[in-house]
C-alpha positions as a Markdown table, in Angstrom:
| # | Residue | x | y | z |
|---|---|---|---|---|
| 1 | Met | 127.2 | 47.7 | -27.4 |
| 2 | Asp | 123.5 | 48.2 | -28.2 |
| 3 | Arg | 120.9 | 46.8 | -25.8 |
| 4 | Leu | 119.6 | 44.1 | -28.1 |
| 5 | Arg | 123.1 | 42.8 | -28.8 |
| 6 | Phe | 123.8 | 42.9 | -25.0 |
| 7 | Leu | 120.6 | 40.9 | -24.2 |
| 8 | Ser | 121.3 | 38.3 | -26.9 |
| 9 | Leu | 124.8 | 37.7 | -25.5 |
| 10 | Gly | 123.4 | 37.6 | -22.0 |
| 11 | Leu | 120.8 | 35.0 | -22.9 |
| 12 | Leu | 122.9 | 32.8 | -25.2 |
| 13 | Gly | 126.3 | 33.2 | -23.6 |
| 14 | Val | 129.6 | 33.9 | -25.3 |
| 15 | Ala | 131.3 | 30.7 | -26.5 |
| 16 | Ser | 134.6 | 30.2 | -24.7 |
| 17 | Pro | 137.3 | 27.9 | -25.9 |
| 18 | Arg | 136.2 | 25.5 | -23.1 |
| 19 | Ser | 132.5 | 25.5 | -24.3 |
| 20 | Val | 133.6 | 24.9 | -27.9 |
| 21 | Leu | 135.6 | 21.9 | -26.7 |
| 22 | Asp | 132.6 | 20.6 | -24.7 |
| 23 | Leu | 130.5 | 20.8 | -27.9 |
| 24 | Leu | 133.1 | 18.9 | -29.9 |
| 25 | Thr | 133.5 | 16.1 | -27.3 |
| 26 | Ala | 129.9 | 15.9 | -26.1 |
| 27 | Pro | 128.0 | 12.7 | -26.1 |
| 28 | Arg | 125.2 | 12.1 | -28.6 |
| 29 | Tyr | 122.6 | 13.4 | -26.1 |
| 30 | Arg | 123.9 | 15.6 | -23.4 |
| 31 | Ser | 120.9 | 15.0 | -21.1 |
| 32 | Arg | 121.1 | 11.2 | -21.8 |
| 33 | Pro | 124.7 | 10.3 | -22.3 |
| 34 | Asp | 123.8 | 6.6 | -21.7 |
| 35 | Leu | 121.8 | 6.5 | -25.0 |
| 36 | Asp | 123.7 | 5.9 | -28.3 |
| 37 | Pro | 121.4 | 4.5 | -30.9 |
| 38 | Ala | 122.2 | 4.0 | -34.5 |
| 39 | Arg | 121.8 | 7.1 | -36.6 |
| 40 | Val | 119.0 | 7.3 | -39.1 |
| 41 | His | 119.4 | 9.2 | -42.3 |
| 42 | Val | 116.2 | 10.3 | -44.1 |
| 43 | Ile | 117.0 | 10.0 | -47.8 |
| 44 | Ser | 113.6 | 11.1 | -49.2 |
| 45 | Ala | 111.8 | 13.7 | -47.1 |
| 46 | Pro | 108.3 | 12.6 | -46.0 |
| 47 | Arg | 105.5 | 13.6 | -48.3 |
| 48 | Arg | 102.0 | 13.1 | -47.0 |
| 49 | Thr | 102.9 | 10.1 | -45.0 |
| 50 | Ala | 100.5 | 8.1 | -42.9 |
| 51 | Ser | 100.1 | 9.0 | -39.2 |
| 52 | Gly | 102.1 | 7.2 | -36.6 |
| 53 | Ala | 105.7 | 6.6 | -35.4 |
| 54 | Ile | 108.2 | 4.2 | -37.0 |
| 55 | Phe | 109.4 | 1.1 | -35.2 |
| 56 | Val | 112.8 | -0.3 | -36.0 |
| 57 | Ser | 115.9 | -1.8 | -34.4 |
| 58 | Asn | 119.5 | -2.0 | -35.5 |
| 59 | Thr | 121.7 | -5.1 | -35.6 |
| 60 | Asn | 125.4 | -5.2 | -36.6 |
| 61 | Gly | 125.5 | -1.4 | -37.0 |
| 62 | Glu | 126.9 | 1.5 | -35.0 |
| 63 | Gly | 126.0 | 2.4 | -31.5 |
| 64 | Gln | 124.1 | 0.3 | -29.0 |
| 65 | Pro | 121.7 | -2.4 | -30.1 |
| 66 | Gly | 118.1 | -1.9 | -29.0 |
| 67 | Pro | 114.5 | -1.2 | -30.1 |
| 68 | Met | 114.0 | 2.3 | -31.4 |
| 69 | Ile | 110.9 | 4.5 | -32.2 |
| 70 | Ile | 111.6 | 7.4 | -34.5 |
| 71 | Asp | 109.6 | 10.1 | -36.3 |
| 72 | Asp | 109.5 | 11.0 | -40.0 |
| 73 | Leu | 112.6 | 13.2 | -39.7 |
| 74 | Gly | 114.6 | 10.3 | -38.3 |
| 75 | Glu | 114.5 | 11.9 | -34.8 |
| 76 | Leu | 114.5 | 9.6 | -31.9 |
| 77 | Ile | 111.3 | 9.3 | -29.8 |
| 78 | Trp | 112.3 | 6.3 | -27.7 |
| 79 | Phe | 115.3 | 4.0 | -27.3 |
| 80 | Glu | 116.1 | 1.1 | -25.0 |
| 81 | Pro | 119.8 | 0.0 | -25.1 |
| 82 | Arg | 120.3 | -3.7 | -24.8 |
| 83 | Pro | 124.1 | -4.2 | -24.6 |
| 84 | Gly | 125.5 | -7.5 | -25.5 |
| 85 | Leu | 122.4 | -8.7 | -27.2 |
| 86 | Ala | 121.0 | -8.9 | -30.7 |
| 87 | Val | 117.6 | -7.1 | -30.9 |
| 88 | Met | 115.2 | -8.0 | -33.7 |
| 89 | Asn | 111.5 | -8.0 | -34.7 |
| 90 | Phe | 110.4 | -4.9 | -32.8 |
| 91 | Gly | 106.8 | -3.8 | -33.2 |
| 92 | His | 103.4 | -2.9 | -31.9 |
| 93 | His | 100.9 | -5.3 | -30.5 |
| 94 | Thr | 97.7 | -5.5 | -28.5 |
| 95 | Leu | 97.5 | -7.5 | -25.2 |
| 96 | Asp | 94.4 | -7.6 | -23.1 |
| 97 | Gly | 92.9 | -5.0 | -25.4 |
| 98 | Lys | 95.7 | -2.5 | -24.7 |
| 99 | Gln | 98.6 | -1.2 | -26.8 |
| 100 | Val | 102.0 | -2.8 | -26.1 |
| 101 | Ile | 105.3 | -3.0 | -27.8 |
| 102 | Ala | 107.6 | -6.1 | -28.0 |
| 103 | Trp | 110.9 | -7.2 | -29.3 |
| 104 | Trp | 113.1 | -10.3 | -29.5 |
| 105 | Glu | 116.5 | -10.3 | -27.8 |
| 106 | Gly | 119.0 | -13.0 | -27.5 |
| 107 | Asn | 121.9 | -14.5 | -29.4 |
| 108 | Leu | 122.2 | -15.1 | -33.2 |
| 109 | Asp | 123.2 | -18.5 | -34.6 |
| 110 | Asn | 123.7 | -18.8 | -38.3 |
| 111 | Gly | 120.5 | -17.3 | -39.5 |
| 112 | His | 118.2 | -18.0 | -36.5 |
| 113 | Gly | 118.2 | -17.0 | -32.8 |
| 114 | Ser | 118.0 | -18.2 | -29.3 |
| 115 | Gly | 116.3 | -15.8 | -26.9 |
| 116 | Glu | 112.9 | -14.4 | -25.7 |
| 117 | Tyr | 110.4 | -11.7 | -26.3 |
| 118 | Val | 110.1 | -8.6 | -24.1 |
| 119 | Val | 106.7 | -7.0 | -23.8 |
| 120 | Leu | 106.3 | -3.4 | -22.5 |
| 121 | Asp | 103.2 | -1.2 | -21.9 |
| 122 | Thr | 102.6 | 2.5 | -22.9 |
| 123 | Ser | 104.7 | 3.7 | -20.0 |
| 124 | Tyr | 107.6 | 1.4 | -21.1 |
| 125 | Arg | 107.2 | -0.8 | -18.1 |
| 126 | Glu | 108.0 | -4.5 | -18.6 |
| 127 | Leu | 104.8 | -6.5 | -18.5 |
| 128 | Thr | 106.1 | -10.0 | -19.2 |
| 129 | Arg | 108.7 | -12.0 | -21.2 |
| 130 | Val | 107.4 | -14.6 | -23.6 |
| 131 | Arg | 109.4 | -17.8 | -24.1 |
| 132 | Ala | 109.0 | -20.9 | -26.2 |
| 133 | Gly | 107.9 | -24.0 | -24.5 |
| 134 | Asn | 108.9 | -27.7 | -24.4 |
| 135 | Gly | 112.6 | -26.9 | -23.7 |
| 136 | Leu | 113.0 | -24.7 | -26.8 |
| 137 | Ala | 114.3 | -21.1 | -27.1 |
| 138 | Ala | 112.3 | -18.4 | -28.9 |
| 139 | Asp | 113.6 | -17.6 | -32.3 |
| 140 | Leu | 113.8 | -14.1 | -33.7 |
| 141 | His | 111.7 | -14.6 | -36.8 |
| 142 | Glu | 108.1 | -14.3 | -35.6 |
| 143 | Phe | 106.0 | -13.0 | -32.8 |
| 144 | Val | 102.2 | -12.3 | -33.0 |
| 145 | Ile | 99.9 | -11.7 | -30.1 |
| 146 | Thr | 96.4 | -13.1 | -30.9 |
| 147 | Pro | 93.0 | -11.8 | -29.7 |
| 148 | Gln | 93.0 | -14.7 | -27.3 |
| 149 | Asn | 96.2 | -13.4 | -25.6 |
| 150 | Thr | 98.3 | -16.2 | -27.0 |
| 151 | Ala | 101.6 | -15.7 | -28.8 |
| 152 | Ile | 102.6 | -17.3 | -32.1 |
| 153 | Leu | 106.3 | -17.6 | -32.3 |
| 154 | Thr | 109.1 | -19.7 | -33.9 |
| 155 | Ala | 111.9 | -21.8 | -32.6 |
| 156 | Tyr | 114.8 | -23.9 | -34.1 |
| 157 | Ala | 116.2 | -27.2 | -33.0 |
| 158 | Pro | 118.2 | -30.1 | -34.6 |
| 159 | Ser | 116.3 | -33.1 | -35.6 |
| 160 | Ala | 116.6 | -36.3 | -33.6 |
| 161 | Asp | 119.2 | -37.8 | -36.0 |
| 162 | Gly | 121.1 | -34.6 | -36.2 |
| 163 | Thr | 120.9 | -34.2 | -40.0 |
| 164 | Leu | 118.2 | -31.5 | -40.2 |
| 165 | Leu | 117.8 | -28.1 | -38.5 |
| 166 | Asp | 114.1 | -28.3 | -37.8 |
| 167 | Ser | 112.1 | -25.1 | -37.4 |
| 168 | Ile | 109.0 | -25.0 | -35.3 |
| 169 | Val | 105.9 | -22.8 | -34.9 |
| 170 | Gln | 104.4 | -22.7 | -31.4 |
| 171 | Glu | 101.3 | -21.0 | -30.0 |
| 172 | Val | 101.8 | -20.3 | -26.3 |
| 173 | Asp | 99.7 | -18.6 | -23.6 |
| 174 | Val | 101.3 | -15.2 | -22.9 |
| 175 | Arg | 100.7 | -15.3 | -19.2 |
| 176 | Ser | 101.2 | -19.0 | -18.3 |
| 177 | Gly | 103.6 | -20.1 | -21.1 |
| 178 | Ala | 101.5 | -23.2 | -21.8 |
| 179 | Val | 102.1 | -24.6 | -25.3 |
| 180 | Leu | 98.8 | -24.8 | -27.1 |
| 181 | Leu | 100.1 | -25.8 | -30.5 |
| 182 | Glu | 103.4 | -27.1 | -31.9 |
| 183 | Trp | 104.0 | -27.4 | -35.6 |
| 184 | Arg | 107.3 | -28.9 | -36.8 |
| 185 | Ala | 108.5 | -28.4 | -40.3 |
| 186 | Ser | 110.0 | -31.9 | -40.4 |
| 187 | Asp | 106.5 | -33.4 | -39.8 |
| 188 | His | 104.9 | -31.5 | -42.7 |
| 189 | Ile | 107.5 | -30.4 | -45.2 |
| 190 | Ala | 109.5 | -33.0 | -47.2 |
| 191 | Pro | 113.2 | -32.2 | -47.6 |
| 192 | Asp | 112.8 | -32.3 | -51.4 |
| 193 | Glu | 110.5 | -29.3 | -51.2 |
| 194 | Ser | 113.5 | -27.2 | -50.2 |
| 195 | Tyr | 115.4 | -24.9 | -52.6 |
| 196 | Ala | 118.3 | -24.5 | -50.1 |
| 197 | Glu | 121.3 | -26.6 | -51.0 |
| 198 | Gln | 122.1 | -29.4 | -48.6 |
| 199 | Pro | 125.5 | -28.9 | -47.0 |
| 200 | Ser | 128.2 | -31.6 | -47.3 |
| 201 | Ser | 128.4 | -31.7 | -43.5 |
| 202 | Gly | 126.4 | -30.3 | -40.5 |
| 203 | Val | 122.7 | -29.8 | -40.2 |
| 204 | Trp | 120.5 | -28.8 | -43.1 |
| 205 | Asp | 118.2 | -25.8 | -42.6 |
| 206 | Phe | 115.8 | -27.2 | -45.2 |
| 207 | Ala | 112.7 | -25.3 | -44.3 |
| 208 | His | 113.6 | -22.1 | -42.4 |
| 209 | Leu | 110.2 | -21.1 | -41.1 |
| 210 | Asn | 110.3 | -17.3 | -40.8 |
| 211 | Ala | 106.7 | -16.1 | -40.5 |
| 212 | Ala | 103.4 | -17.3 | -38.9 |
| 213 | Ala | 100.2 | -15.5 | -38.2 |
| 214 | Leu | 96.5 | -16.0 | -38.0 |
| 215 | Asp | 94.4 | -16.3 | -41.1 |
| 216 | Thr | 91.0 | -14.6 | -41.2 |
| 217 | Asp | 89.3 | -17.9 | -40.3 |
| 218 | Gly | 91.4 | -18.5 | -37.2 |
| 219 | Asn | 93.8 | -21.0 | -38.8 |
| 220 | Ile | 97.5 | -20.2 | -39.2 |
| 221 | Leu | 99.6 | -19.2 | -42.2 |
| 222 | Val | 103.2 | -20.4 | -42.0 |
| 223 | Ser | 106.0 | -19.2 | -44.3 |
| 224 | Ser | 108.9 | -21.5 | -45.2 |
| 225 | Arg | 111.6 | -19.3 | -46.8 |
| 226 | His | 113.6 | -22.3 | -48.1 |
| 227 | Ala | 110.6 | -24.0 | -49.7 |
| 228 | Trp | 109.4 | -20.7 | -51.2 |
| 229 | Thr | 106.0 | -21.8 | -49.8 |
| 230 | Ile | 103.2 | -20.5 | -47.6 |
| 231 | Tyr | 101.4 | -23.2 | -45.7 |
| 232 | Lys | 97.9 | -22.8 | -44.3 |
| 233 | Val | 97.8 | -24.9 | -41.1 |
| 234 | Asp | 94.8 | -26.1 | -39.2 |
| 235 | Arg | 95.2 | -24.4 | -35.8 |
| 236 | Thr | 93.7 | -27.4 | -33.9 |
| 237 | Thr | 95.2 | -30.5 | -35.7 |
| 238 | Gly | 98.3 | -29.0 | -37.4 |
| 239 | Ala | 97.2 | -30.5 | -40.7 |
| 240 | Thr | 98.2 | -28.7 | -43.9 |
| 241 | Ile | 95.1 | -27.2 | -45.5 |
| 242 | Trp | 96.9 | -25.9 | -48.6 |
| 243 | Arg | 100.3 | -24.8 | -50.0 |
| 244 | Leu | 100.9 | -21.5 | -51.9 |
| 245 | Gly | 104.1 | -21.4 | -54.0 |
| 246 | Gly | 107.0 | -23.7 | -54.2 |
| 247 | Lys | 107.3 | -27.1 | -55.8 |
| 248 | Arg | 103.9 | -28.5 | -54.6 |
| 249 | Ser | 101.7 | -25.5 | -54.8 |
| 250 | Asp | 97.9 | -26.0 | -54.6 |
| 251 | Phe | 97.5 | -22.7 | -56.5 |
| 252 | Val | 98.6 | -21.7 | -60.0 |
| 253 | Leu | 100.5 | -18.4 | -59.5 |
| 254 | Asp | 100.5 | -15.9 | -62.3 |
| 255 | Pro | 104.1 | -15.1 | -63.3 |
| 256 | Ala | 103.9 | -11.7 | -61.6 |
| 257 | Ala | 102.6 | -13.3 | -58.4 |
| 258 | Gln | 105.5 | -15.7 | -57.9 |
| 259 | Phe | 107.8 | -15.2 | -55.0 |
| 260 | Ala | 111.0 | -16.7 | -53.5 |
| 261 | Trp | 112.9 | -16.6 | -50.2 |
| 262 | Gln | 110.0 | -14.7 | -48.9 |
| 263 | His | 109.3 | -13.1 | -45.4 |
| 264 | His | 106.5 | -11.5 | -43.4 |
| 265 | Val | 103.3 | -13.2 | -44.7 |
| 266 | Arg | 100.0 | -11.7 | -43.6 |
| 267 | Arg | 96.4 | -12.1 | -44.5 |
| 268 | His | 94.1 | -9.1 | -44.4 |
| 269 | Ala | 90.4 | -8.4 | -43.9 |
| 270 | Asp | 89.7 | -8.0 | -47.6 |
| 271 | Gly | 91.1 | -11.5 | -48.2 |
| 272 | Ser | 94.3 | -10.3 | -49.8 |
| 273 | Leu | 97.7 | -11.7 | -48.7 |
| 274 | Thr | 100.9 | -9.6 | -48.4 |
| 275 | Val | 104.4 | -11.0 | -48.7 |
| 276 | Phe | 107.8 | -9.5 | -48.7 |
| 277 | Asp | 109.3 | -11.1 | -51.8 |
| 278 | Asn | 113.1 | -11.2 | -51.3 |
| 279 | Gly | 113.9 | -13.0 | -54.5 |
| 280 | Ala | 112.1 | -11.3 | -57.4 |
| 281 | Gly | 115.3 | -11.9 | -59.4 |
| 282 | Val | 114.7 | -15.6 | -59.4 |
| 283 | Phe | 111.8 | -15.2 | -61.9 |
| 284 | Asp | 112.6 | -11.8 | -63.5 |
| 285 | Thr | 115.6 | -10.6 | -65.5 |
| 286 | Glu | 116.3 | -7.9 | -62.9 |
| 287 | Ala | 117.2 | -9.0 | -59.4 |
| 288 | Tyr | 115.4 | -6.8 | -56.8 |
| 289 | Ser | 113.1 | -7.3 | -53.9 |
| 290 | Arg | 109.5 | -6.1 | -53.6 |
| 291 | Gly | 106.5 | -6.0 | -51.4 |
| 292 | Val | 103.5 | -7.7 | -53.0 |
| 293 | Arg | 99.8 | -8.1 | -52.3 |
| 294 | Leu | 98.2 | -11.2 | -53.7 |
| 295 | Thr | 94.6 | -12.0 | -54.5 |
| 296 | Leu | 93.8 | -15.7 | -53.8 |
| 297 | Asp | 90.9 | -17.5 | -55.5 |
| 298 | Glu | 90.8 | -20.5 | -53.2 |
| 299 | Ser | 88.0 | -22.2 | -55.1 |
| 300 | Ala | 89.7 | -21.9 | -58.4 |
| 301 | Gly | 93.2 | -22.4 | -57.0 |
| 302 | Lys | 94.6 | -19.3 | -58.5 |
| 303 | Ala | 96.8 | -16.5 | -57.2 |
| 304 | Thr | 97.2 | -13.1 | -58.9 |
| 305 | Leu | 99.2 | -10.0 | -58.2 |
| 306 | Gln | 97.1 | -7.1 | -56.8 |
| 307 | Gln | 99.9 | -4.7 | -55.9 |
| 308 | Gln | 103.7 | -4.6 | -56.3 |
| 309 | Leu | 106.0 | -2.2 | -54.5 |
| 310 | Ala | 109.6 | -2.0 | -55.6 |
| 311 | His | 112.1 | 0.6 | -54.5 |
| 312 | Pro | 113.2 | 3.1 | -57.2 |
| 313 | Asp | 116.8 | 2.0 | -56.4 |
| 314 | Lys | 115.8 | -1.6 | -57.1 |
| 315 | Leu | 117.0 | -2.7 | -53.7 |
| 316 | Leu | 117.9 | -6.4 | -53.2 |
| 317 | Ala | 117.4 | -7.7 | -49.7 |
| 318 | Ser | 119.1 | -11.1 | -49.6 |
| 319 | Ala | 117.5 | -11.7 | -46.2 |
| 320 | Met | 114.8 | -10.3 | -43.8 |
| 321 | Gly | 112.2 | -7.7 | -44.8 |
| 322 | Ser | 108.6 | -6.8 | -44.2 |
| 323 | Met | 105.5 | -5.2 | -45.9 |
| 324 | Glu | 102.8 | -3.6 | -43.8 |
| 325 | Pro | 99.7 | -2.3 | -45.5 |
| 326 | Leu | 98.5 | 1.1 | -44.4 |
| 327 | Asp | 94.9 | 2.3 | -44.0 |
| 328 | Asp | 95.1 | 4.6 | -47.1 |
| 329 | Gly | 96.1 | 1.8 | -49.4 |
| 330 | Gly | 99.8 | 2.5 | -49.1 |
| 331 | Ala | 102.4 | 0.4 | -47.4 |
| 332 | Phe | 105.4 | 0.6 | -45.1 |
| 333 | Val | 108.2 | -1.6 | -46.3 |
| 334 | Gly | 111.3 | -2.7 | -44.4 |
| 335 | Trp | 114.2 | -3.8 | -46.7 |
| 336 | Gly | 115.9 | -6.0 | -44.3 |
| 337 | Ser | 119.6 | -6.6 | -45.1 |
| 338 | Ala | 119.5 | -3.7 | -47.5 |
| 339 | Ser | 119.5 | -1.3 | -44.5 |
| 340 | Arg | 116.5 | 0.8 | -45.6 |
| 341 | Phe | 112.9 | 1.3 | -44.8 |
| 342 | Ser | 110.3 | 3.1 | -46.9 |
| 343 | Glu | 106.7 | 4.2 | -47.3 |
| 344 | Phe | 104.7 | 4.1 | -50.5 |
| 345 | Ala | 101.4 | 5.6 | -51.5 |
| 346 | Ala | 98.7 | 3.4 | -53.0 |
| 347 | Asp | 99.9 | 4.2 | -56.5 |
| 348 | Gly | 103.4 | 3.0 | -55.7 |
| 349 | Thr | 104.9 | 6.5 | -55.3 |
| 350 | Leu | 107.7 | 6.6 | -52.7 |
| 351 | Arg | 106.7 | 9.1 | -50.0 |
| 352 | Phe | 109.4 | 8.3 | -47.4 |
| 353 | Asp | 112.7 | 6.7 | -47.5 |
| 354 | Ala | 115.4 | 6.3 | -44.7 |
| 355 | Gly | 118.2 | 4.0 | -43.6 |
| 356 | Tyr | 121.3 | 3.5 | -41.6 |
| 357 | Pro | 124.2 | 5.5 | -43.0 |
| 358 | Ala | 126.7 | 3.6 | -40.9 |
| 359 | Gly | 125.4 | 0.1 | -41.8 |
| 360 | Gly | 123.4 | -2.5 | -39.9 |
| 361 | Phe | 119.9 | -3.6 | -40.5 |
| 362 | Thr | 116.4 | -3.9 | -39.1 |
| 363 | Tyr | 114.7 | -7.2 | -39.4 |
| 364 | Arg | 111.3 | -5.6 | -39.9 |
| 365 | Ala | 110.1 | -2.0 | -40.0 |
| 366 | Phe | 106.7 | -0.8 | -39.1 |
| 367 | Arg | 104.6 | 2.4 | -38.8 |
| 368 | His | 101.9 | 2.6 | -36.1 |
| 369 | Asp | 100.1 | 5.2 | -34.0 |
| 370 | Trp | 101.8 | 5.4 | -30.6 |
| 371 | Thr | 101.0 | 7.4 | -27.5 |
| 372 | Ala | 103.1 | 6.9 | -24.4 |
| 373 | Ser | 103.8 | 8.4 | -21.1 |
| 374 | Pro | 107.1 | 7.4 | -19.4 |
| 375 | Thr | 107.1 | 6.8 | -15.7 |
| 376 | Gly | 110.4 | 8.6 | -15.1 |
| 377 | Ala | 111.1 | 12.3 | -15.1 |
| 378 | Pro | 112.5 | 14.3 | -17.9 |
| 379 | Ala | 116.3 | 14.7 | -18.1 |
| 380 | Leu | 118.2 | 18.0 | -18.0 |
| 381 | Ala | 121.9 | 18.7 | -18.3 |
| 382 | Val | 124.0 | 21.8 | -18.6 |
| 383 | Ala | 126.8 | 21.8 | -21.1 |
| 384 | Gly | 128.4 | 24.2 | -23.6 |
| 385 | Gly | 126.7 | 27.2 | -22.0 |
| 386 | Ala | 123.2 | 25.8 | -22.5 |
| 387 | Gly | 120.6 | 23.5 | -21.0 |
| 388 | Trp | 119.7 | 20.3 | -22.8 |
| 389 | Ala | 116.3 | 18.7 | -22.1 |
| 390 | Ser | 114.9 | 15.3 | -23.1 |
| 391 | Trp | 112.3 | 12.8 | -22.0 |
| 392 | Asn | 112.9 | 9.4 | -23.5 |
| 393 | Gly | 109.7 | 8.0 | -25.0 |
| 394 | Ala | 107.3 | 10.9 | -24.2 |
| 395 | Thr | 105.0 | 11.5 | -27.2 |
| 396 | Ala | 102.9 | 14.5 | -25.9 |
| 397 | Ile | 105.7 | 17.2 | -25.5 |
| 398 | Ala | 105.0 | 20.4 | -27.5 |
| 399 | Thr | 107.2 | 22.8 | -25.6 |
| 400 | Trp | 110.0 | 23.0 | -23.0 |
| 401 | Arg | 109.8 | 25.7 | -20.3 |
| 402 | Leu | 113.0 | 26.7 | -18.7 |
| 403 | His | 113.1 | 27.9 | -15.1 |
| 404 | Ala | 116.1 | 29.6 | -13.6 |
| 405 | Gly | 117.1 | 31.2 | -10.4 |
| 406 | Pro | 119.8 | 31.7 | -7.7 |
| 407 | Ser | 118.8 | 28.4 | -5.9 |
| 408 | Lys | 116.9 | 25.2 | -6.6 |
| 409 | Thr | 114.0 | 26.5 | -4.5 |
| 410 | Ser | 113.9 | 29.9 | -6.1 |
| 411 | Leu | 113.2 | 29.2 | -9.8 |
| 412 | Glu | 111.2 | 31.4 | -12.1 |
| 413 | Pro | 110.1 | 30.7 | -15.7 |
| 414 | Val | 112.5 | 32.2 | -18.2 |
| 415 | Gln | 111.3 | 31.2 | -21.7 |
| 416 | Asp | 109.5 | 28.5 | -23.7 |
| 417 | Val | 111.3 | 26.6 | -26.5 |
| 418 | Val | 109.4 | 24.5 | -29.0 |
| 419 | Lys | 110.4 | 20.8 | -29.0 |
| 420 | Arg | 111.7 | 19.8 | -32.5 |
| 421 | Ser | 114.0 | 16.9 | -31.7 |
| 422 | Phe | 114.7 | 14.2 | -29.1 |
| 423 | Glu | 116.9 | 16.7 | -27.2 |
| 424 | Thr | 116.1 | 20.4 | -27.0 |
| 425 | Lys | 118.6 | 23.2 | -26.4 |
| 426 | Leu | 117.5 | 25.7 | -23.8 |
| 427 | Pro | 119.6 | 28.9 | -23.8 |
| 428 | Leu | 120.6 | 29.9 | -20.2 |
| 429 | Pro | 120.1 | 33.5 | -18.9 |
| 430 | Arg | 123.2 | 35.1 | -17.5 |
| 431 | Gly | 123.6 | 34.8 | -13.7 |
| 432 | Ala | 121.4 | 31.7 | -13.4 |
| 433 | Arg | 122.8 | 29.4 | -10.7 |
| 434 | Trp | 120.1 | 26.6 | -10.9 |
| 435 | Val | 117.8 | 25.6 | -13.7 |
| 436 | Arg | 114.9 | 23.2 | -14.3 |
| 437 | Ala | 112.9 | 22.2 | -17.4 |
| 438 | Asp | 109.2 | 21.5 | -17.5 |
| 439 | Ala | 107.6 | 19.6 | -20.4 |
| 440 | Leu | 104.4 | 21.1 | -21.7 |
| 441 | Asp | 101.7 | 19.6 | -23.9 |
| 442 | Thr | 99.9 | 21.4 | -26.8 |
| 443 | Lys | 97.5 | 23.0 | -24.2 |
| 444 | Gly | 100.3 | 24.4 | -22.1 |
| 445 | Arg | 99.9 | 21.9 | -19.3 |
| 446 | Val | 102.9 | 20.6 | -17.4 |
| 447 | Ile | 103.2 | 16.9 | -18.1 |
| 448 | Gly | 106.7 | 16.3 | -16.7 |
| 449 | Arg | 109.3 | 18.1 | -14.6 |
| 450 | Ser | 113.0 | 17.6 | -14.5 |
| 451 | Ala | 115.1 | 17.8 | -11.4 |
| 452 | Ala | 116.8 | 21.1 | -10.7 |
| 453 | Val | 120.5 | 21.1 | -11.8 |
| 454 | Lys | 123.3 | 23.5 | -11.3 |
| 455 | Ala | 124.0 | 25.9 | -14.1 |
């Protein structure tokens, strides 16, 4: 046997029947067998996408429920399993001027939820849990942290007479939980504004509030899915300033600007308003969902279409969904119940498309820059004749450096392997009894070190 062939076999090892069996029965991640997130399939390879990571969760799909951060190749960056819970509305926020992430977790109940929001810092340490006040449970649909460190969220509760399922927007102080504003749909939306059919028995979810966020003037925009209406609400008094869409609109909407069963309403610095329009088929001959950006002329009471983003496959999301504008004029769109999430250029060109091949959905999907440093150490396992290294949530790893030796106190560097996925395979040299993996950044500095494990 030539020397090169000998060295290759010595480094990589010769696959035995046992090692082949190990590979076939191995957990998803050998170094982190406790992690089993839903698989993501990248359908359209990324083409000049915006910077940042992708924030999604998976509900009613394979694997464990939990918030998940991935890259453009669908590779996992971070995952937190939340067994026994539904996890929705995962995204990026700012609290006390610092980056945080947050998600809703709890129990689902016929289109809404009962739970709380979990807020983590850039080391994935839990900072706080945000709950609704006045005896209510936080709903899954909305969570916004304002510059004043308050949270705008939604809640659901039956009306006093038990005939209506009321939906409520609250503004609460993140730290103290004090309720600063409570806006009930039943006080401001007449049941005859609803497009949802009244059931013959049980409570009627006539309004279904599913989005609320600050307008540029500090007041609040509230979306009622079942009224097909966006309400501008005085943040101090709760009075309705105007209605956009639905049966009592204060604006005339151009045909292309009309929306139905909408989600994720947001106003932007240029005055435009974005909406995920679930029900384009209500007004058009083709039934498909779309992300839209509207121009509002409040003095003239007119709304026109500025931008429309529809998937080339004409995806129809019967529920959920989001549209997030990007700095370059493009947008990141979550297709809700259609189990997909996509990125578009400013001209509407699809430049990224992915989804869950085994089903499930993400309520919203976002892209945002994210830099994080976990507090724990990297993980290393030996299986199938190789070492397997990972560090859940670390964003600065460029290379893994394998150390090997006859004992855990006598380890020498063996080789460097470029990190290309959540878990990196590290070939073991022949004769190694103990191994360790160091995580290196782009400048070759050690930023994390695993424990030494037996080879």
